[in-house]
Each structure stands twice: as C-alpha cells, then as structure tokens.
One Martini backbone bead per residue (centre of mass of N, CA, C, O) as a GRO file, in nm:
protein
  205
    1UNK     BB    1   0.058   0.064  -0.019
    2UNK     BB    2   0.303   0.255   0.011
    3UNK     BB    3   0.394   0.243  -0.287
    4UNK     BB    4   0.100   0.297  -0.436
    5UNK     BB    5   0.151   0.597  -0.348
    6UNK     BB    6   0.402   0.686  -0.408
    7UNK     BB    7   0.351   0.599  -0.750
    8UNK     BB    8   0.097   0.829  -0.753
    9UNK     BB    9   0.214   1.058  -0.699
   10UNK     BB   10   0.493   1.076  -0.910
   11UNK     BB   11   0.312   0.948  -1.189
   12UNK     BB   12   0.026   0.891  -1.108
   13UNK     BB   13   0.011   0.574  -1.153
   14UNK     BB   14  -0.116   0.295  -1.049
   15UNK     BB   15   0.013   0.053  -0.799
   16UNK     BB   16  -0.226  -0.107  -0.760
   17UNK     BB   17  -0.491  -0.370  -0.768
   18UNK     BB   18  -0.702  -0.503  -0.552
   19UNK     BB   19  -0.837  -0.828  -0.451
   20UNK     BB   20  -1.157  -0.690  -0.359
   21UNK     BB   21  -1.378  -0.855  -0.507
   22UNK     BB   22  -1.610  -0.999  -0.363
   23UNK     BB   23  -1.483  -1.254  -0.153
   24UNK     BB   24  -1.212  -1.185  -0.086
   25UNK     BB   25  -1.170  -1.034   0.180
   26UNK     BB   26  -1.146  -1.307   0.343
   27UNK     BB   27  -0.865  -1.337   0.236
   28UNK     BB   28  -0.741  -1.131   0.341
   29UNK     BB   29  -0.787  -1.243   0.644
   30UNK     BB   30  -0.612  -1.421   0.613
   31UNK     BB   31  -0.343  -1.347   0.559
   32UNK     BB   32  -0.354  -1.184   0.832
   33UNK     BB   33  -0.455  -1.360   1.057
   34UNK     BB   34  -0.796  -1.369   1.016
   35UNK     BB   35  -1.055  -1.459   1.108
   36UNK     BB   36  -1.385  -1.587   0.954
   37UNK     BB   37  -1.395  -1.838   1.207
   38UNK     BB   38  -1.461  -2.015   1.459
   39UNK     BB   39  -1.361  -2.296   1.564
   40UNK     BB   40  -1.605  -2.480   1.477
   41UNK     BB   41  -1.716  -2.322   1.175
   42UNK     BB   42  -2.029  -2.151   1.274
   43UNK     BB   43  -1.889  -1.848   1.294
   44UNK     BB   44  -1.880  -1.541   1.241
   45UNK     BB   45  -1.554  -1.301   1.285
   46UNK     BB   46  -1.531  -1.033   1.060
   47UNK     BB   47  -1.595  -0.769   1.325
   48UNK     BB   48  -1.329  -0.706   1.428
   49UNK     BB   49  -1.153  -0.421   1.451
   50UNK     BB   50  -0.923  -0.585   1.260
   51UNK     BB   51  -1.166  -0.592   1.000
   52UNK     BB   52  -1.193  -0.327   0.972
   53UNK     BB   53  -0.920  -0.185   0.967
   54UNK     BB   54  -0.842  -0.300   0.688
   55UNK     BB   55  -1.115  -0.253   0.503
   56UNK     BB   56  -1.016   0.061   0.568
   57UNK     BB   57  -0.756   0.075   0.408
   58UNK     BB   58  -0.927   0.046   0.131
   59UNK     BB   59  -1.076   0.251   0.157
   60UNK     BB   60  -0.898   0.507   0.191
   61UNK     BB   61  -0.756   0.442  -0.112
   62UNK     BB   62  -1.026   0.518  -0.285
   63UNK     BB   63  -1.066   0.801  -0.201
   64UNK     BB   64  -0.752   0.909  -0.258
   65UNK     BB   65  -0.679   0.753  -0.536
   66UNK     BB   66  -0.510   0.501  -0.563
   67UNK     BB   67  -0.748   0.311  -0.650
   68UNK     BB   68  -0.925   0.189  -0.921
   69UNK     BB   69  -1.272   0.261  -0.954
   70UNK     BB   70  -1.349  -0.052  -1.059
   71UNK     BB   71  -1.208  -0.297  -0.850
   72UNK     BB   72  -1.564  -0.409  -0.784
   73UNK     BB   73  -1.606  -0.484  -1.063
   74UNK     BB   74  -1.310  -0.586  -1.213
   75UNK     BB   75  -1.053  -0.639  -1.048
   76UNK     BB   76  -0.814  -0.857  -1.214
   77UNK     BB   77  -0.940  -0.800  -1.531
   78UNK     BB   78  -0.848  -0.484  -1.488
   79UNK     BB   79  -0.547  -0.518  -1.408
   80UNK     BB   80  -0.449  -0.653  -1.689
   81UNK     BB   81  -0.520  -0.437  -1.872
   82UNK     BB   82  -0.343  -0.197  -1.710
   83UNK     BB   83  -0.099  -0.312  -1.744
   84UNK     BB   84  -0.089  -0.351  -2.061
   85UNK     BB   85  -0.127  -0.041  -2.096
   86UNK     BB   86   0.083   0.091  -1.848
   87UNK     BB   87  -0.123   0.205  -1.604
   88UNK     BB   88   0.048  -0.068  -1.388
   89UNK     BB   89   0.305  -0.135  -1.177
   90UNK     BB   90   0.134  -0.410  -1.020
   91UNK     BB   91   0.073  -0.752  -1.059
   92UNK     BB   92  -0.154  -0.945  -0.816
   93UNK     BB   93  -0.136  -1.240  -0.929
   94UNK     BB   94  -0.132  -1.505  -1.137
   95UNK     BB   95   0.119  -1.657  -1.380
   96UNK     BB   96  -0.126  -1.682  -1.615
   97UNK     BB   97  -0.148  -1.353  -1.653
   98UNK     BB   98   0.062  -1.322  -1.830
   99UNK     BB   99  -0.014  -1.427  -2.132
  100UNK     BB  100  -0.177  -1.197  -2.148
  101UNK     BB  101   0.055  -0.973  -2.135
  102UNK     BB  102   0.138  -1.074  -2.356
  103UNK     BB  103  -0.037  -1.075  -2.593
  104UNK     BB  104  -0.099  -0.781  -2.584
  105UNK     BB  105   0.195  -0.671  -2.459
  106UNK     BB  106   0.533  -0.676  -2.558
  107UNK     BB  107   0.628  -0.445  -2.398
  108UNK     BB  108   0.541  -0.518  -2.129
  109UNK     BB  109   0.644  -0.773  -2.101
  110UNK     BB  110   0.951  -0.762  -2.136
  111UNK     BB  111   0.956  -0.593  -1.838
  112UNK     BB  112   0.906  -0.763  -1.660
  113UNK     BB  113   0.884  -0.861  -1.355
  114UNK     BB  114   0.923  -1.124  -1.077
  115UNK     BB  115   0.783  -1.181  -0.771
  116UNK     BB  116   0.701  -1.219  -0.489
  117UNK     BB  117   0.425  -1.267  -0.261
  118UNK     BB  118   0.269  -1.059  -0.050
  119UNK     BB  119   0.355  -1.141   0.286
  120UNK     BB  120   0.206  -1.166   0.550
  121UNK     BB  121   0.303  -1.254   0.860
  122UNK     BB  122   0.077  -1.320   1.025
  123UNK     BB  123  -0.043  -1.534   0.817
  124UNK     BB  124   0.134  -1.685   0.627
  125UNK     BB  125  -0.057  -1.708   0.380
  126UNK     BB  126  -0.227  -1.789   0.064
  127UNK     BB  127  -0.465  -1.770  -0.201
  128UNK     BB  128  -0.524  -2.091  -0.360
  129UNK     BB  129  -0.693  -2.173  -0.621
  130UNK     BB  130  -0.904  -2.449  -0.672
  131UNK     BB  131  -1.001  -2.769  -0.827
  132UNK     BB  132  -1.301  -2.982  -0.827
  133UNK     BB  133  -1.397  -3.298  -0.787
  134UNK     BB  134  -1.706  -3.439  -0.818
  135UNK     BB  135  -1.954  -3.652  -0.727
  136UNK     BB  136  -2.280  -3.723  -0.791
  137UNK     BB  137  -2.583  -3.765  -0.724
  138UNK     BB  138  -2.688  -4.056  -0.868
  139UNK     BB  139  -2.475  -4.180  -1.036
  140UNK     BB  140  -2.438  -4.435  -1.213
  141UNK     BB  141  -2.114  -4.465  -1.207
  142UNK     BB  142  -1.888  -4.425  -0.951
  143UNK     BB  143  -1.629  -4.575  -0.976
  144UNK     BB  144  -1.594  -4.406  -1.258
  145UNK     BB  145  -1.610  -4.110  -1.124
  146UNK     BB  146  -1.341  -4.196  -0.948
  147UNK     BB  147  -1.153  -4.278  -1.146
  148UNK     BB  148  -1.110  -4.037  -1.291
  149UNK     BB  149  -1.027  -3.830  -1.063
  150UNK     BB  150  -0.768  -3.983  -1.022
  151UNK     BB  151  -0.666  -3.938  -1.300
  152UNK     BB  152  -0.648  -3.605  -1.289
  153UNK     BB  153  -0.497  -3.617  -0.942
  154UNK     BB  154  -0.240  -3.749  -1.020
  155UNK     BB  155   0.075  -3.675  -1.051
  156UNK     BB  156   0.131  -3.732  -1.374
  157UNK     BB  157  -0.132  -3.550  -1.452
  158UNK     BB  158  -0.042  -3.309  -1.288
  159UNK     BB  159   0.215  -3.266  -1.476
  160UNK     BB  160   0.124  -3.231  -1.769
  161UNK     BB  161  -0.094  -3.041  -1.683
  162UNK     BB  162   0.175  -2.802  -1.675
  163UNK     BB  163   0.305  -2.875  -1.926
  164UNK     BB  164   0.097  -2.699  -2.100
  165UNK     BB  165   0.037  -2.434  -1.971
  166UNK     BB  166   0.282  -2.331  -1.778
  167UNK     BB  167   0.129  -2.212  -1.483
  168UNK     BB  168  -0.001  -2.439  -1.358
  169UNK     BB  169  -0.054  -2.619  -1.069
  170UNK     BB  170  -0.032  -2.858  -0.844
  171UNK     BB  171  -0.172  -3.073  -0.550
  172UNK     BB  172   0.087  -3.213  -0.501
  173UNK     BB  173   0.395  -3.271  -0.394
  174UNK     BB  174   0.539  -3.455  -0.613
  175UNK     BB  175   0.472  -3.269  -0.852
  176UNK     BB  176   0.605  -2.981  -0.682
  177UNK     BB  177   0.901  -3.084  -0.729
  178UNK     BB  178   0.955  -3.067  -1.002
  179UNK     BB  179   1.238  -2.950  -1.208
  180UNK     BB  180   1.034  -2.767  -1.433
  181UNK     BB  181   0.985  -2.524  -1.167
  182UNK     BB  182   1.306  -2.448  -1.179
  183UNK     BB  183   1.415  -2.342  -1.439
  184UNK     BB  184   1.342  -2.090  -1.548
  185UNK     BB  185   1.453  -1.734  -1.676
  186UNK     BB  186   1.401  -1.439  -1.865
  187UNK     BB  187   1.093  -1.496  -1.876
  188UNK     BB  188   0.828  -1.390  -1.702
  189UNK     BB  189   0.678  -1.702  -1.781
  190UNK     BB  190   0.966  -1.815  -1.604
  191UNK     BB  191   0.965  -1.662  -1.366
  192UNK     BB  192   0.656  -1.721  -1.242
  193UNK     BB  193   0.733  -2.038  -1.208
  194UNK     BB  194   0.971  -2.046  -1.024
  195UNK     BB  195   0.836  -1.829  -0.781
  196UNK     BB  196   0.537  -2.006  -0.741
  197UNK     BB  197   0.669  -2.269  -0.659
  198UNK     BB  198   0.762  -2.162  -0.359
  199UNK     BB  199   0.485  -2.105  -0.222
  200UNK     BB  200   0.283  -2.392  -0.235
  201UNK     BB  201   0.324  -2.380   0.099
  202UNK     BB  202   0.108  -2.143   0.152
  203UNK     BB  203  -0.205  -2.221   0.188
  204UNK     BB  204  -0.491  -2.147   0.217
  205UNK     BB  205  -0.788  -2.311   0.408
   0.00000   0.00000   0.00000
C-alpha cells in the first residue's frame, strides 16, 4: 500500500489494483492472520476491530485516489487490462495472467519482472484457488466416475497438465517438485513459474 501511494503521487499513475471484490476481502483476512469463522467454523467472526481497521485502509486507498475506481467490479480482470495497457506498476495475480499481457503488449511483457507475493507476516499464508472434482449423488457408475477423478488428480497427470499450460499448478506434493518448475529464465512467463513455484506450501486452507 504504501509503494502505490508513492508510485500514485510521484507518476500519477496507479501503484497496483487489489483483488477485493466478490468475496475475496475474506482472503484477505486469512492472510492477514484473522479468521473469517470460530473454532467450531459455525459463526462467522470477521466484525472485530482488526477486520474493520483492514477494510477500512482499502476504503481509505479508494476515497484518496490510490486504487482504480473500478477495483470492486472487474477485479483482477480490470487489473490485467491496466497493467498490459502500462497504466499498472505492479500486477498481483497468478502466474497465468502473464500470457495475457504477453499477448496484448509485447513491450510491456518484455519489461515484466516477477517477485514473491507479498506475505502478510501476521497470516503467512496465500489464498490459491483450486479447483476440485465431486461426484454427482445419484450418478450412474459411481467407482468410474471416482476412477476418472483419480486419473485427473494424480501426480503423472497433473504434472502433465502443468507442463502444457506453463502458469498453472499441481495440487500433489511429489509433482510440484518436480525439476520443471524450478527451471526460470529470462521470460517473465518462466520467472513467474520458477518464483510460484517456492510459494506453494503457504495455501491458505
């Protein structure tokens, strides 16, 4: 927050676009260190003063002129566009959104360079989104339809599957491992491979 503050005064243009619409603000309170549910994770429990006083320093970023006034309705999806357009200093998504401004503006992909995400000390942990298969009650073939699950979610095949999208990752631990992410280069697309790679123990559960 407080680089695109200086980034904002110094250049006019926007210092980065924070992922706080839709439900993400509960993200946001796990990596901070505060819980979203009690104990029991029957009541929500995200109204004490350190959930507000959060809350409150994006409302203040937005009222001052900090973050782009459309942050709570396009997202990272407004943040990708800004930034391919040069009118974002620092793009904090998933590693697959470099393709996107590879695609849209080789000048400014060229120029990309990828770091860690920033890590609240308080939470230490990252929200990544992940994406699960479920049986169907009622489904015919119930043990085919846990036998594909398994073929999708297995360590061969999701390290398969990493190795032809390039950005995304495995959710096993034996294939994210593997030597493949740990290759780098010079491309912000093989930099934000190798750089997501260390994160991957810090999943916010």
């Amino acid at each position: 927050m407080a680089a695109a503050r200086q980034i904002k005064d110094k250049t006019g243009m926007y210092g980065f676009m924070p992922n706080i619409n839709g439900i993400n603000m509960l993200y946001l309170f796990q990596e901070a260190g505060l819980p979203v549910l009690d104990k029991s994770g029957g009541r929500a429990v995200f109204n004490s003063p350190e959930h507000v006083k959060l809350v409150q320093s994006y409302v203040d970023l937005y009222r001052k002129g900090y973050i782009p006034e459309d942050t709570m309705r396009r997202g990272f999806t407004a943040a990708t566009e800004l930034y391919s357009a040069g009118k974002l200093a620092m793009l904090i998504t998933g590693p697959q959104f470099i393709l996107r401004v590879q695609n849209d503006n080789k000048a400014i992909y060229d120029v990309t360079r990828v770091a860690p995400y920033p890590i609240n000390i308080a939470g230490n942990v990252i929200h990544t989104p992940l994406m699960g298969f479920t049986v169907p009650k009622g489904v015919k073939d119930k043990a085919l339809a846990q036998k594909l699950a398994l073929f999708l979610t297995n360590d061969v095949n999701q390290l398969a599957f990493s190795k032809v999208t390039k950005t995304t990752f495995p959710s096993t631990v034996k294939a994210s491992t593997d030597k493949f992410f740990k290759q780098g280069g010079s491309g912000a697309v093989e930099q934000g491979k190798l750089v997501s790679s260390t994160l991957l123990k810090k999943p916010a559960t």
